[in-house]
């Protein structure tokens, strides 16, 4: 398509199913481009992974595609930072990847080179520097990589703000209404309404397959724990270098150290990954493993007061890259889902890439790695 | 068992009958506010039974302890508005 | 380190209902454990009675308790339910794994706090809350206390505070005069309560009992309350006070029953005539099945204690009629003191509703559900886990609560890691 879709006499230009951070960011972007938009969600705004997750805005280097999308998105977030309302709790505390041994320290050097070659400033920390920055880490680490450009937000309020912006530009919001069938020209709701639109976007996160079973998305369960307020206990997001191994493994249940300071002074403890458990129940064995891992890095965490535990589901794809683009069968039906643990960060890049495709605009980064068609039978990465 | 217990609240020594909760000791030094809220308001006990968490104080270095459910012990160090 | 214990009958809550259950089960020869989050037994109504009981029923039951062979675990909170027949508890030092064949939930009730301007000032407390503070050692002698809110608890609190030396000028009861009068008349069917009411009336001579009356605002200096503005039949006036002891009725503590999967009806645990919940081997007794006061708690506790101990139904027959009478009383109580609509108008736009996170009333009005409000304003995300603000928002907006997840109370992070059940402690439900 080389021009914006024409208005129909009934219906909107765009229908977005899912008011999580991805759907909300898309709504904000579509309306900014002047397209009339309807957003529908079976619940209130952002009750899926957006509510459950850690709200991190991070750059990742596991492969070029992941770097490109996270880097692009992070730049967009940084441009937006001053405008965000206070409730979003924007905190540019940065991250530290922790090296437990020499092998991991080599990985730190590799990351440093990778980022440096691409214009991202990072700092290699030796053991002494790490200890100075984060005195509550146990002694004995080799060092780490400090990524000062990383940030933390309170995601539900960010999603809420995107939705608010979209509505100020004329978008219509329909909450508590479940879509049960998707077509390119609209969605059928549970209550019998049919919402008509020139194009439809499936941004339903780990529920995306309810509407499009052919999508290669599997829910990946995670556990989290939040403590009472202990301001200053840690100053950066802290993550172990084994995190990426955990995130990219396709089969096993895994835990990886990842603790985040919230602006409230509370500590958010993660992370765990499991397939094939679709209940919301806390799995005591996984929780134990996750906490034991956290205590190996931050022994002082042991005596802090934990207020709440919960679970959430990430939408995971086989190659760990999201699906951003037209569906395989219907050029009016788009997908913006499958963001695994990076949905908060990449929501903004996703929205741009999606709107670019709909409007036929050039994108700032290559779109191919995220196209849903890459999973077509017989395709390169199927 | 002694009839009274001596402990410290914000550096001041106070004596209370044995069996008193820490909340009573804090009231005994004349403090009505035990903590400061997120927005900076002074807060004191509300429910008296360990539900509301408004009576949270630091006892012997441990933060977020509910004063209304902790028995006074000799030599305890209590810090309010922690 | 995890401390493992096993009981035939495990009772959660050492108030009158739990103690009655415990004594009956122990006297029947069962291995009994009683858990309570307070350092001493007695719950709310018998707080402080364990050492030196003064109330007649307390004297009798504490004597029975003293003679009974059972294990009392004070200062212990139930935090989780990893599998059937097992509860996890925390006593600040260690985690406990408690196995049971029968479980009796006597978790009692807490006060309902409604927000109004100034309610967060130090010195504005619950009615039961102030009584608990005084019983815990705080001096109230010579202090001026206005008692407000709803329910017969206000009378008991006012009487207690006076005995402790407080000056209580008045009790403000939100319920209309007609309903309270009808309730008083209805006490004729409950002679023991009538006697108690007459005693309270005598103890409270000189204290004004104002129906149709509620607090519109509390005022004071920065650190403490100094006065309350009361509203009654269109008129408002200021009453000076050192404390405002204010509670709008009682709310059953149903979090643990919910975690166990017990069916809940209108905020109460559903039980049959034998106090059985909808979950196998789990009983519920006392305030948690409906706010009914002391007699209701003692009767239900005995029924469940005997039943859990395996006593034949014949032994329980003598309790069935008093049980019916106690439940009728509970219904009359609920009806007489239900909260009036005007109380929904009490909060101003900037009145704090969630005290843990300082969320204001006007932040909440844009939301249609507890879930949405919680996510977007952080209401209910603090350490009270929604126990205070949840009851308020349920009344103000009609919001139901989320499902309940462990930990039921804040717990040390390391205890979350200890909370796994070893293979041999997973028991089957019979």
Tab-separated table of C-alpha atoms in Angstrom, chain A residues 223 253 255 272 274 282-292, chain C residues 82 416-423:
chain	number	residue	atom	x	y	z
A	223	UNK	CA	7.220	-15.635	38.547
A	253	UNK	CA	12.226	-24.560	32.841
A	255	UNK	CA	15.505	-19.317	36.415
A	272	UNK	CA	11.716	-17.589	35.770
A	274	UNK	CA	8.431	-22.193	32.034
A	282	UNK	CA	2.607	-20.048	42.018
A	283	UNK	CA	4.876	-23.052	41.425
A	284	UNK	CA	6.690	-23.426	44.755
A	285	UNK	CA	9.643	-25.294	43.239
A	286	UNK	CA	10.310	-22.695	40.583
A	287	UNK	CA	9.821	-19.917	43.123
A	288	UNK	CA	12.342	-21.569	45.392
A	289	UNK	CA	14.878	-21.880	42.594
A	290	UNK	CA	14.358	-18.277	41.588
A	291	UNK	CA	14.764	-16.955	45.094
A	292	UNK	CA	17.709	-19.180	45.900
C	82	UNK	CA	1.187	-25.579	49.370
C	416	UNK	CA	9.415	-17.972	50.203
C	417	UNK	CA	12.315	-20.159	49.129
C	418	UNK	CA	11.844	-22.573	51.999
C	419	UNK	CA	8.202	-23.030	51.239
C	420	UNK	CA	8.368	-26.255	49.321
C	421	UNK	CA	6.709	-29.397	50.490
C	422	UNK	CA	8.847	-32.491	50.835
C	423	UNK	CA	7.499	-35.574	49.038
